[in-house]
CSV table of C-alpha atoms in Angstrom, one decimal:
chain,number,residue,atom,x,y,z
A,794,MET,CA,-77.0,-52.0,61.4
A,795,LYS,CA,-74.5,-49.2,61.9
A,796,ASP,CA,-74.7,-45.5,62.2
A,797,ILE,CA,-74.2,-44.1,58.7
A,798,PRO,CA,-71.3,-41.5,58.2
A,799,GLY,CA,-71.9,-38.0,59.4
A,800,GLU,CA,-71.8,-36.5,55.9
A,801,MET,CA,-74.5,-38.8,54.8
A,802,GLN,CA,-76.6,-37.9,57.8
A,803,GLU,CA,-76.2,-34.2,56.9
A,804,GLY,CA,-77.0,-34.8,53.3
A,805,LEU,CA,-80.2,-36.7,54.1
A,806,ARG,CA,-81.3,-33.8,56.4
A,807,ALA,CA,-80.6,-31.3,53.7
A,808,MET,CA,-82.7,-33.4,51.3
A,809,GLY,CA,-85.6,-33.4,53.7
A,810,LEU,CA,-85.4,-37.2,54.2
A,811,LEU,CA,-84.2,-37.1,57.8
A,812,ALA,CA,-85.5,-34.8,60.5
A,813,SER,CA,-83.2,-32.6,62.5
A,814,GLY,CA,-81.9,-34.6,65.5
A,815,ALA,CA,-82.9,-37.9,64.1
A,816,ALA,CA,-80.4,-40.6,63.1
A,817,ALA,CA,-80.4,-43.1,60.3
A,818,HIS,CA,-78.8,-46.5,60.3
A,819,GLY,CA,-77.7,-48.8,57.5
A,820,VAL,CA,-75.3,-51.3,56.0
A,821,PRO,CA,-72.3,-50.4,53.8
A,822,LEU,CA,-72.4,-52.1,50.4
A,823,SER,CA,-69.4,-53.5,48.6
A,824,GLY,CA,-68.4,-53.5,45.0
A,825,GLY,CA,-67.9,-49.9,44.1
A,826,VAL,CA,-64.6,-48.1,43.8
A,827,SER,CA,-65.7,-44.5,43.4
A,828,SER,CA,-68.3,-44.0,46.2
A,829,ASP,CA,-69.3,-45.0,49.6
A,830,ILE,CA,-72.7,-46.7,49.1
A,831,TRP,CA,-75.1,-47.7,51.9
A,832,HIS,CA,-78.4,-49.4,52.3
A,833,VAL,CA,-80.1,-47.0,54.8
A,834,VAL,CA,-83.2,-47.4,56.8
A,835,LEU,CA,-84.8,-44.1,57.7
A,836,PRO,CA,-86.5,-43.6,61.1
A,837,ASP,CA,-89.9,-43.9,59.4
A,838,GLY,CA,-88.9,-47.4,58.1
A,839,ARG,CA,-88.3,-46.5,54.5
A,840,ASP,CA,-85.4,-48.2,52.8
A,841,VAL,CA,-83.2,-46.0,50.6
A,842,CYS,CA,-79.8,-46.3,48.9
A,843,VAL,CA,-77.4,-43.5,49.7
A,844,LYS,CA,-74.2,-42.7,47.8
A,845,ARG,CA,-71.3,-40.3,48.6
A,846,ALA,CA,-68.6,-39.7,46.0
A,847,LEU,CA,-65.0,-40.2,47.0
A,848,ALA,CA,-62.2,-37.9,45.9
A,849,LYS,CA,-59.7,-40.8,45.7
A,850,LEU,CA,-61.0,-44.0,44.1
A,851,LYS,CA,-60.5,-47.4,45.8
A,852,VAL,CA,-58.0,-48.8,43.3
A,853,ALA,CA,-54.2,-49.5,43.5
A,854,ALA,CA,-53.3,-46.6,41.2
A,855,ASP,CA,-53.5,-43.0,42.4
A,856,TRP,CA,-56.8,-42.2,40.7
A,857,ARG,CA,-58.6,-39.1,41.8
A,858,ALA,CA,-61.8,-37.5,40.5
A,859,PRO,CA,-63.9,-34.4,41.5
A,860,VAL,CA,-66.7,-35.3,43.9
A,861,VAL,CA,-69.0,-32.9,42.0
A,862,ARG,CA,-69.7,-35.9,39.7
A,863,ASN,CA,-72.4,-36.8,42.2
A,864,ARG,CA,-74.4,-33.8,40.9
A,865,TYR,CA,-74.3,-35.1,37.3
A,866,GLU,CA,-75.2,-38.6,38.3
A,867,ALA,CA,-78.4,-37.1,39.9
A,868,ARG,CA,-79.1,-35.2,36.7
A,869,TRP,CA,-78.6,-38.3,34.6
A,870,LEU,CA,-81.0,-40.4,36.8
A,871,SER,CA,-83.7,-37.7,36.4
A,872,ARG,CA,-83.3,-37.4,32.6
A,873,ALA,CA,-83.0,-41.1,31.9
A,874,ARG,CA,-86.0,-41.9,34.0
A,875,GLU,CA,-88.1,-39.6,31.8
A,876,ALA,CA,-87.0,-41.7,28.7
A,877,ALA,CA,-87.3,-45.1,30.3
A,878,PRO,CA,-89.0,-45.1,33.7
A,879,THR,CA,-88.4,-48.7,34.6
A,880,ALA,CA,-84.7,-48.6,33.6
A,881,VAL,CA,-83.5,-46.3,36.3
A,882,PRO,CA,-84.1,-46.1,40.1
A,883,GLU,CA,-86.1,-43.1,41.3
A,884,LEU,CA,-84.0,-40.2,42.5
A,885,LEU,CA,-85.1,-39.1,46.0
A,886,GLY,CA,-82.7,-36.2,46.5
A,887,GLN,CA,-79.2,-34.9,46.1
A,888,ASN,CA,-77.1,-32.6,48.3
A,889,GLU,CA,-74.1,-30.9,46.7
A,890,ALA,CA,-72.5,-29.7,49.9
A,891,THR,CA,-71.9,-33.3,51.1
A,892,GLY,CA,-71.7,-34.9,47.7
A,893,THR,CA,-74.5,-37.2,48.6
A,894,LEU,CA,-77.5,-38.5,46.7
A,895,ALA,CA,-80.4,-40.8,47.8
A,896,MET,CA,-82.3,-43.0,45.5
A,897,GLN,CA,-84.9,-45.8,45.5
A,898,TRP,CA,-83.7,-49.0,47.3
A,899,LEU,CA,-83.9,-52.0,45.0
A,900,PRO,CA,-83.7,-55.2,47.0
A,901,PRO,CA,-81.0,-57.6,45.7
A,902,GLU,CA,-83.4,-60.6,46.0
A,903,ASP,CA,-85.6,-58.9,43.3
A,904,TYR,CA,-82.8,-57.1,41.4
A,905,PRO,CA,-79.7,-59.2,41.2
A,906,VAL,CA,-76.6,-57.8,39.6
A,907,TRP,CA,-76.0,-58.8,36.0
A,908,LYS,CA,-72.3,-59.3,36.6
A,909,THR,CA,-73.1,-62.0,39.1
A,910,ARG,CA,-75.4,-63.7,36.7
A,911,LEU,CA,-72.8,-63.6,34.0
A,912,ARG,CA,-70.1,-65.0,36.3
A,913,ASP,CA,-72.3,-68.0,37.0
A,914,GLY,CA,-72.8,-68.6,33.3
A,915,ASP,CA,-76.3,-67.2,33.0
A,916,THR,CA,-76.0,-65.8,29.4
A,917,ASP,CA,-79.5,-64.6,28.6
A,918,ALA,CA,-79.1,-63.0,25.1
A,919,GLY,CA,-82.7,-61.7,25.4
A,920,PHE,CA,-81.7,-59.7,28.5
A,921,ALA,CA,-78.6,-58.4,26.8
A,922,ALA,CA,-80.7,-57.2,23.8
A,923,GLU,CA,-82.9,-55.3,26.2
A,924,VAL,CA,-79.8,-53.6,27.7
A,925,GLY,CA,-78.9,-52.4,24.2
A,926,ARG,CA,-82.5,-51.4,23.5
A,927,ARG,CA,-83.0,-49.4,26.6
A,928,LEU,CA,-79.6,-47.7,26.4
A,929,ALA,CA,-80.4,-46.6,22.8
A,930,ARG,CA,-83.9,-45.4,23.9
A,931,ILE,CA,-82.4,-43.2,26.5
A,932,GLN,CA,-79.8,-41.8,24.2
A,933,SER,CA,-82.2,-41.3,21.4
A,934,ARG,CA,-84.6,-39.3,23.6
A,935,MET,CA,-81.8,-37.2,25.0
A,936,ALA,CA,-80.4,-36.5,21.5
A,937,GLU,CA,-83.8,-34.8,20.7
A,938,ARG,CA,-83.0,-32.3,23.5
A,939,PRO,CA,-79.6,-30.7,22.7
A,940,GLU,CA,-80.3,-27.9,25.2
A,941,LEU,CA,-79.6,-30.5,27.9
A,942,ALA,CA,-75.9,-30.3,27.0
A,943,ALA,CA,-75.7,-27.2,29.2
A,944,ASP,CA,-76.7,-29.4,32.2
A,945,PHE,CA,-73.7,-31.7,31.7
A,946,PRO,CA,-70.5,-29.5,31.4
A,947,THR,CA,-68.4,-32.5,32.4
A,948,ASP,CA,-65.7,-32.6,29.7
A,949,SER,CA,-62.9,-32.3,32.3
A,950,LEU,CA,-64.6,-34.8,34.6
A,951,PHE,CA,-65.1,-37.4,31.9
A,952,TYR,CA,-61.4,-37.0,30.9
A,953,ALA,CA,-60.4,-37.5,34.5
A,954,ILE,CA,-62.4,-40.6,35.2
A,955,ARG,CA,-62.7,-42.2,31.7
A,956,LEU,CA,-60.3,-41.0,29.0
A,957,GLU,CA,-57.2,-40.5,31.1
A,958,PRO,CA,-57.3,-43.7,33.2
A,959,TYR,CA,-58.3,-45.9,30.4
A,960,LEU,CA,-56.9,-44.7,27.1
A,961,VAL,CA,-54.1,-42.2,28.1
A,962,ALA,CA,-52.8,-44.3,30.9
A,963,THR,CA,-52.7,-47.4,28.6
A,964,ALA,CA,-50.8,-45.3,26.1
A,965,ALA,CA,-48.1,-44.9,28.7
A,966,ALA,CA,-47.9,-48.6,29.1
A,967,HIS,CA,-47.8,-49.2,25.4
A,968,PRO,CA,-45.7,-46.3,24.0
A,969,ASP,CA,-45.7,-47.8,20.5
A,970,LEU,CA,-49.5,-47.5,20.4
A,971,ALA,CA,-49.6,-44.0,22.1
A,972,PHE,CA,-50.6,-42.3,18.8
A,973,GLN,CA,-53.6,-44.6,18.3
A,974,LEU,CA,-54.8,-44.6,21.9
A,975,LYS,CA,-54.5,-40.8,22.3
A,976,ALA,CA,-56.2,-40.3,18.9
A,977,LEU,CA,-59.2,-42.4,20.2
A,978,ALA,CA,-59.3,-40.3,23.4
A,979,ALA,CA,-59.2,-37.1,21.4
A,980,ARG,CA,-61.9,-38.2,19.0
A,981,THR,CA,-64.2,-39.4,21.8
A,982,ALA,CA,-63.7,-36.1,23.7
A,983,ALA,CA,-64.6,-34.1,20.6
A,984,THR,CA,-67.7,-36.0,19.6
A,985,LYS,CA,-70.9,-34.4,21.0
A,986,ARG,CA,-74.1,-36.3,20.2
A,987,THR,CA,-76.2,-37.1,23.3
A,988,LEU,CA,-76.2,-37.9,27.0
A,989,VAL,CA,-73.8,-40.6,27.9
A,990,HIS,CA,-73.9,-42.8,31.0
A,991,GLY,CA,-70.1,-43.5,31.0
A,992,ASP,CA,-70.1,-46.7,33.0
A,993,VAL,CA,-72.4,-49.1,31.4
A,994,SER,CA,-71.0,-52.2,32.9
A,995,PRO,CA,-72.6,-55.5,34.0
A,996,LYS,CA,-71.7,-54.5,37.6
A,997,ASN,CA,-73.9,-51.4,37.2
A,998,ILE,CA,-76.9,-53.2,35.6
A,999,LEU,CA,-79.6,-54.9,37.7
A,1000,VAL,CA,-81.7,-57.8,36.4
A,1001,GLY,CA,-85.1,-56.3,37.4
A,1002,PRO,CA,-88.5,-57.8,37.1
A,1003,GLU,CA,-89.3,-55.4,34.3
A,1004,GLY,CA,-85.9,-55.6,32.6
A,1005,PRO,CA,-82.5,-54.0,33.0
A,1006,VAL,CA,-82.0,-51.2,35.5
A,1007,PHE,CA,-78.9,-48.9,35.1
A,1008,LEU,CA,-77.0,-47.6,38.1
A,1009,ASP,CA,-73.9,-45.5,38.9
A,1010,ALA,CA,-73.9,-42.7,36.3
A,1011,GLU,CA,-71.1,-40.8,38.0
A,1012,CYS,CA,-69.4,-40.4,34.6
A,1013,ALA,CA,-72.5,-38.7,33.0
A,1014,TRP,CA,-71.4,-36.6,30.0
A,1015,TRP,CA,-72.8,-35.0,26.9
A,1016,GLY,CA,-70.7,-36.6,24.3
A,1017,ASP,CA,-70.2,-39.8,22.2
A,1018,PRO,CA,-72.8,-42.5,22.8
A,1019,ALA,CA,-70.4,-45.0,21.1
A,1020,PHE,CA,-68.4,-45.0,24.3
A,1021,ASP,CA,-71.3,-46.5,26.2
A,1022,LEU,CA,-71.8,-49.2,23.6
A,1023,ALA,CA,-68.1,-50.1,23.4
A,1024,PHE,CA,-67.7,-50.0,27.2
A,1025,CYS,CA,-70.4,-52.5,27.8
A,1026,LEU,CA,-69.5,-54.8,24.9
A,1027,ASN,CA,-65.9,-54.8,26.2
A,1028,HIS,CA,-67.1,-56.6,29.4
A,1029,LEU,CA,-68.8,-59.3,27.5
A,1030,LEU,CA,-65.6,-60.1,25.7
A,1031,LEU,CA,-63.5,-60.2,28.8
A,1032,LYS,CA,-66.0,-62.5,30.6
A,1033,CYS,CA,-65.0,-65.2,28.1
A,1034,LEU,CA,-61.8,-65.6,30.1
A,1035,TRP,CA,-63.6,-65.4,33.5
A,1036,ASN,CA,-66.0,-68.3,32.7
A,1037,PRO,CA,-64.6,-70.0,29.6
A,1038,GLY,CA,-67.3,-72.6,29.6
A,1039,ALA,CA,-69.9,-69.8,28.9
A,1040,ALA,CA,-67.8,-68.1,26.2
A,1041,GLN,CA,-70.2,-68.8,23.4
A,1042,GLY,CA,-73.0,-67.4,25.5
A,1043,PHE,CA,-71.1,-64.2,26.2
A,1044,LEU,CA,-70.5,-63.8,22.5
A,1045,ALA,CA,-74.2,-64.4,21.8
A,1046,CYS,CA,-74.9,-61.6,24.3
A,1047,PHE,CA,-72.4,-59.4,22.6
A,1048,ASP,CA,-74.3,-59.9,19.3
A,1049,ALA,CA,-77.7,-59.4,20.8
A,1050,LEU,CA,-76.8,-56.2,22.6
A,1051,ALA,CA,-75.0,-54.7,19.7
A,1052,THR,CA,-77.8,-55.5,17.2
A,1053,ALA,CA,-80.6,-54.2,19.4
A,1054,TYR,CA,-78.7,-51.0,20.3
A,1055,LEU,CA,-77.9,-50.2,16.7
A,1056,VAL,CA,-81.5,-50.7,15.6
A,1057,GLY,CA,-82.5,-48.0,18.2
A,1058,VAL,CA,-80.0,-45.4,17.0
A,1059,GLY,CA,-81.8,-42.5,15.6
A,1060,TRP,CA,-79.6,-39.4,16.1
A,1061,GLU,CA,-77.1,-40.4,13.3
A,1062,ALA,CA,-76.5,-43.2,10.9
A,1063,PRO,CA,-76.1,-46.5,12.9
A,1064,ALA,CA,-73.1,-47.5,10.8
A,1065,VAL,CA,-71.3,-44.3,11.9
A,1066,VAL,CA,-71.9,-45.0,15.6
A,1067,GLU,CA,-70.8,-48.7,15.1
A,1068,SER,CA,-67.6,-47.6,13.4
A,1069,ARG,CA,-66.6,-45.4,16.3
A,1070,ALA,CA,-67.6,-48.1,18.8
A,1071,ALA,CA,-65.7,-50.8,16.9
A,1072,SER,CA,-62.5,-48.7,16.7
A,1073,LEU,CA,-62.7,-47.7,20.3
A,1074,LEU,CA,-63.4,-51.1,21.7
A,1075,PRO,CA,-59.8,-52.5,21.3
A,1076,GLY,CA,-58.5,-49.5,23.2
A,1077,LEU,CA,-60.9,-50.2,26.1
A,1078,PHE,CA,-60.1,-53.9,25.8
A,1079,LEU,CA,-56.4,-53.2,26.4
A,1080,ALA,CA,-57.1,-50.7,29.1
A,1081,ARG,CA,-58.8,-53.3,31.3
A,1082,VAL,CA,-55.4,-55.1,31.4
A,1083,ASP,CA,-52.9,-52.2,31.4
A,1084,GLY,CA,-54.8,-49.1,32.3
A,1085,LYS,CA,-55.6,-47.7,35.8
A,1086,SER,CA,-58.7,-49.9,36.3
A,1087,PRO,CA,-57.8,-53.5,35.3
A,1088,VAL,CA,-60.6,-56.1,35.7
A,1089,GLU,CA,-60.1,-58.0,39.0
A,1090,TYR,CA,-60.7,-61.4,37.5
A,1091,LEU,CA,-57.9,-61.5,35.0
A,1092,THR,CA,-55.0,-62.6,37.2
A,1093,GLU,CA,-53.1,-65.0,34.9
A,1094,GLU,CA,-50.5,-63.4,32.7
A,1095,LYS,CA,-51.3,-65.8,29.8
A,1096,ASP,CA,-54.9,-64.4,29.9
A,1097,LYS,CA,-53.7,-60.8,29.9
A,1098,ASP,CA,-51.4,-61.6,27.0
A,1099,ARG,CA,-54.4,-62.9,25.0
A,1100,VAL,CA,-56.2,-59.6,25.5
A,1101,ARG,CA,-53.0,-57.7,24.6
A,1102,ARG,CA,-52.5,-59.7,21.4
A,1103,VAL,CA,-55.9,-59.1,20.0
A,1104,ALA,CA,-56.2,-55.5,21.2
A,1105,ARG,CA,-52.8,-54.5,19.8
A,1106,ALA,CA,-53.5,-56.0,16.4
A,1107,LEU,CA,-56.9,-54.2,16.1
A,1108,LEU,CA,-55.5,-50.9,17.3
A,1109,LEU,CA,-52.9,-51.1,14.4
A,1110,ALA,CA,-55.6,-52.0,11.9
A,1111,PRO,CA,-58.8,-50.3,13.3
A,1112,PRO,CA,-62.0,-52.1,12.5
A,1113,ASP,CA,-65.2,-50.3,11.5
A,1114,ARG,CA,-67.6,-53.2,12.4
A,1115,LEU,CA,-68.2,-54.8,15.7
A,1116,ARG,CA,-68.3,-58.2,14.2
A,1117,THR,CA,-64.6,-57.8,13.3
A,1118,VAL,CA,-63.6,-57.4,16.9
A,1119,ARG,CA,-65.9,-60.2,18.0
A,1120,GLN,CA,-64.4,-62.6,15.4
A,1121,ALA,CA,-60.9,-61.7,16.3
A,1122,TRP,CA,-61.5,-62.5,20.0
A,1123,GLU,CA,-63.4,-65.7,19.2
A,1124,ASP,CA,-60.5,-66.9,17.1
A,1125,GLU,CA,-58.1,-66.1,19.9
A,1126,ILE,CA,-59.9,-68.0,22.6
A,1127,ALA,CA,-60.5,-70.9,20.3
A,1128,SER,CA,-56.8,-71.3,19.6
């Protein structure tokens, strides 16, 4: 184990998790682009996970974001745990001066990452349904408390780390679709319904003994819940090119997650949420090829062109049902 960075040491002391003069050691974790994340062992033997937000994200593009997002991740963890206690790790503390938070350590042997399972072709539609069910439960509970919007004044942050790098940057790469992509960004920014996670991706979901566990809510925002639904479903479509042999399983997960989520929508008509998610999804689909954060596993130009072909057609003729997007993609990968 290594000495953890000084800012993390300071943050742990400020949280009361590390005594003055004591030192903690740990192991840096891989996989994230927006934070330094460590598995830390405290002097008393406790294992914790410690995160420190980065001002410049670890991607090829010059992508910067305010480190204050760490504050809102901590708030999301606290609120979401009230709604679904087993779906979120316990928050142990947060220190704004160092941009550091500490949370419950979930050992990977008991909590594997869903993305890894999907990569290996483990397409459990029942688990995908539970992802949708738990996400809707959290959002439904938060929608009942509109006063919480004041705790998440993150419009500019969400724009900086979601709308601009995904939709606006992609508009620059596809100027003939700039109107459609910027309109999606504007509509999403203006829609205020409930608490949004902002990064519901298989890499941020653990397969826990009691079901899905959501991590990495740095993009937490009071806004449009359709963003979370579309963001996660987008990954299930893209995985069809990562592991083509499991494509039908990924599509079954898409159906299961979407269906379970929409059943749980209580803050507005489910068809209205679905319509926003369905029309947003092609923009996010295209963004994972031509935005600032392309998925790392699509390296062949022919695969990228498949995504572009389907996404562009759907942006020009926006769907209002998720099955339309799913069918267009299934037809493409079958050809």
